[in-house]
Tab-separated table of C-alpha atoms in Angstrom:
chain	number	residue	atom	x	y	z
A	1	MET	CA	13.377	4.035	19.053
A	2	GLN	CA	17.054	5.745	18.292
A	3	ALA	CA	16.867	8.614	16.451
A	4	TYR	CA	18.486	6.542	13.606
A	5	ASP	CA	15.327	3.993	13.371
A	6	ALA	CA	12.796	7.369	13.447
A	7	GLY	CA	14.887	8.778	10.652
A	8	ARG	CA	13.693	5.804	8.952
A	9	TRP	CA	9.767	5.493	9.990
A	10	LEU	CA	9.896	9.066	8.745
A	11	LEU	CA	11.563	8.326	5.410
A	12	LEU	CA	9.122	5.569	4.829
A	13	ALA	CA	6.464	7.921	5.921
A	14	THR	CA	7.191	10.180	3.209
A	15	LEU	CA	7.658	7.988	0.311
A	16	TRP	CA	4.277	6.187	1.102
A	17	SER	CA	2.676	9.067	0.871
A	18	LEU	CA	4.014	11.023	-2.049
A	19	GLN	CA	2.674	8.128	-4.130
A	20	PHE	CA	-0.831	10.349	-3.949
A	21	LEU	CA	0.674	13.234	-5.117
A	22	PHE	CA	2.354	11.434	-8.381
A	23	LEU	CA	-0.891	9.880	-9.021
A	24	ARG	CA	-2.503	13.245	-9.197
A	25	VAL	CA	0.069	14.435	-11.595
A	26	ALA	CA	0.424	10.998	-13.846
A	27	VAL	CA	-3.473	9.800	-13.961
A	28	PRO	CA	-4.627	12.695	-16.150
A	29	VAL	CA	-1.309	12.277	-18.302
A	30	PHE	CA	-1.386	9.316	-18.996
A	31	GLY	CA	-4.481	7.238	-17.998
A	32	ALA	CA	-5.872	4.814	-14.744
A	33	ALA	CA	-4.676	1.697	-16.123
A	34	PRO	CA	-1.189	2.274	-16.966
A	35	VAL	CA	-0.305	4.235	-13.991
A	36	ALA	CA	-1.447	0.554	-12.179
A	37	GLU	CA	0.412	-1.489	-13.998
A	38	GLY	CA	2.988	1.065	-13.756
A	39	ARG	CA	3.609	0.735	-10.147
A	40	ALA	CA	3.051	-2.732	-9.458
A	41	LEU	CA	5.691	-3.162	-12.196
A	42	LEU	CA	8.195	-1.277	-10.110
A	43	GLY	CA	6.930	-2.660	-7.055
A	44	ALA	CA	8.002	-5.767	-8.330
A	45	LEU	CA	11.404	-4.920	-10.128
A	46	PHE	CA	12.168	-3.509	-6.941
A	47	LEU	CA	10.682	-6.292	-4.608
A	48	VAL	CA	11.478	-9.355	-6.401
A	49	PRO	CA	15.508	-9.055	-6.179
A	50	TRP	CA	15.407	-7.120	-2.875
A	51	VAL	CA	13.490	-10.950	-1.933
A	52	VAL	CA	15.789	-13.332	-3.981
A	53	PHE	CA	19.382	-11.521	-2.470
A	54	PHE	CA	18.672	-9.851	0.283
A	55	ALA	CA	15.494	-12.107	2.103
A	56	ARG	CA	17.286	-15.102	0.626
A	57	GLN	CA	13.600	-16.174	0.001
A	58	ARG	CA	13.377	-19.083	-2.791
A	59	ILE	CA	10.605	-17.871	-5.729
A	60	ALA	CA	8.777	-20.846	-6.814
A	61	PRO	CA	6.208	-18.943	-9.682
A	62	LEU	CA	5.814	-22.174	-11.450
A	63	ARG	CA	4.649	-23.990	-9.059
A	64	HIS	CA	2.324	-22.007	-7.395
A	65	TRP	CA	1.318	-19.646	-10.330
A	66	LYS	CA	-2.865	-19.803	-9.131
A	67	ASP	CA	-1.934	-18.674	-6.153
A	68	TYR	CA	0.758	-15.915	-7.147
A	69	LEU	CA	-2.056	-14.798	-9.467
A	70	ALA	CA	-5.240	-14.876	-7.583
A	71	LEU	CA	-3.024	-13.024	-4.159
A	72	SER	CA	-1.987	-10.324	-6.924
A	73	LEU	CA	-5.540	-10.370	-8.379
A	74	VAL	CA	-6.756	-8.673	-4.849
A	75	ASN	CA	-3.661	-7.424	-3.348
A	76	ASN	CA	-2.361	-5.280	-5.864
A	77	VAL	CA	-4.014	-4.806	-9.248
A	78	LEU	CA	-7.666	-3.996	-8.028
A	79	PRO	CA	-6.394	-1.552	-5.718
A	80	PHE	CA	-3.928	-0.029	-7.614
A	81	VAL	CA	-6.294	0.648	-10.379
A	82	CYS	CA	-8.908	1.852	-8.334
A	83	TYR	CA	-6.429	4.088	-6.714
A	84	ALA	CA	-5.641	5.150	-10.042
A	85	TYR	CA	-9.443	5.503	-10.762
A	86	ALA	CA	-9.727	7.465	-7.975
A	87	ALA	CA	-6.885	9.661	-8.710
A	88	THR	CA	-8.795	11.516	-11.671
A	89	SER	CA	-11.244	12.987	-9.444
A	90	LEU	CA	-10.514	12.941	-5.712
A	91	PRO	CA	-7.567	14.683	-4.255
A	92	ALA	CA	-4.863	13.612	-2.864
A	93	GLY	CA	-5.433	13.983	0.444
A	94	TYR	CA	-8.725	12.086	0.643
A	95	LEU	CA	-6.469	9.718	-1.553
A	96	ALA	CA	-4.276	9.429	1.735
A	97	ILE	CA	-7.039	9.166	4.075
A	98	ILE	CA	-8.430	5.944	2.219
A	99	ASN	CA	-4.832	4.552	1.761
A	100	GLY	CA	-4.539	5.493	6.010
A	101	LEU	CA	-7.530	2.745	6.152
A	102	VAL	CA	-5.650	-0.057	5.119
A	103	PRO	CA	-4.678	-0.886	8.403
A	104	LEU	CA	-8.250	-1.111	10.007
A	105	SER	CA	-9.593	-2.891	6.732
A	106	ALA	CA	-6.951	-5.528	6.820
A	107	ALA	CA	-7.470	-6.085	11.107
A	108	VAL	CA	-11.452	-5.863	10.522
A	109	ILE	CA	-10.420	-8.762	7.714
A	110	ALA	CA	-8.104	-10.494	9.981
A	111	ALA	CA	-10.102	-10.244	13.085
A	112	PRO	CA	-13.194	-13.407	11.513
A	113	VAL	CA	-10.607	-14.725	9.078
A	114	LEU	CA	-7.370	-15.313	11.388
A	115	GLY	CA	-8.916	-15.125	14.538
A	116	GLU	CA	-6.827	-12.590	15.098
A	117	ARG	CA	-7.695	-10.179	18.240
A	118	LEU	CA	-8.458	-6.440	17.746
A	119	ARG	CA	-6.723	-5.205	21.734
A	120	GLY	CA	-7.761	-1.972	22.836
A	121	THR	CA	-4.410	-0.847	22.323
A	122	ARG	CA	-4.838	-2.049	18.596
A	123	ILE	CA	-7.689	-0.214	17.893
A	124	ALA	CA	-6.280	3.112	19.552
A	125	GLY	CA	-3.198	3.061	17.137
A	126	PHE	CA	-5.733	3.047	14.359
A	127	LEU	CA	-8.202	5.770	15.838
A	128	VAL	CA	-4.653	7.762	16.092
A	129	GLY	CA	-2.940	6.797	12.869
A	130	ILE	CA	-6.350	8.036	10.925
A	131	ALA	CA	-6.115	11.325	13.587
A	132	GLY	CA	-2.594	11.727	12.232
A	133	VAL	CA	-3.686	11.230	8.716
A	134	THR	CA	-6.321	13.523	8.856
A	135	LEU	CA	-4.420	16.196	10.792
A	136	ILE	CA	-2.132	16.261	7.903
A	137	VAL	CA	-3.594	16.084	4.747
A	138	ASN	CA	-5.637	19.133	3.115
A	139	LEU	CA	-9.423	18.184	2.974
A	140	GLY	CA	-12.048	19.967	1.111
A	141	PRO	CA	-15.169	19.984	-1.137
A	142	VAL	CA	-15.082	17.422	-3.810
A	143	ALA	CA	-18.484	17.656	-6.233
A	144	LEU	CA	-20.568	14.618	-6.577
């Protein structure tokens, strides 16, 4: 890996983790649902032009609209609403840890559904990633 690649990964990780600080600030002001909707809208405003112009992929929402709707509800709307609702009471550090568990959750689901093998190196990578997130964030007590 070259320094340029490492810098790009560091920038991506920084941008990815800043969302939780913004959630903690925005949710009390705007509410959980508008923040979740705003995240999805901003993501679509960036990703749709990128897919069309840079990736040169054709988008056919009218033909597969039911598939797009189901996929977006499960993969975007539900998690964004849950994150925004959790941001009303959880510190940003806990939100980062929950987000850090997403690859592990995807792998656990992909193993039986897609027949994906969970080798030792993948499990070790998940554990190192989770340990890294827990070392970086500031965890404190949360009243239940």
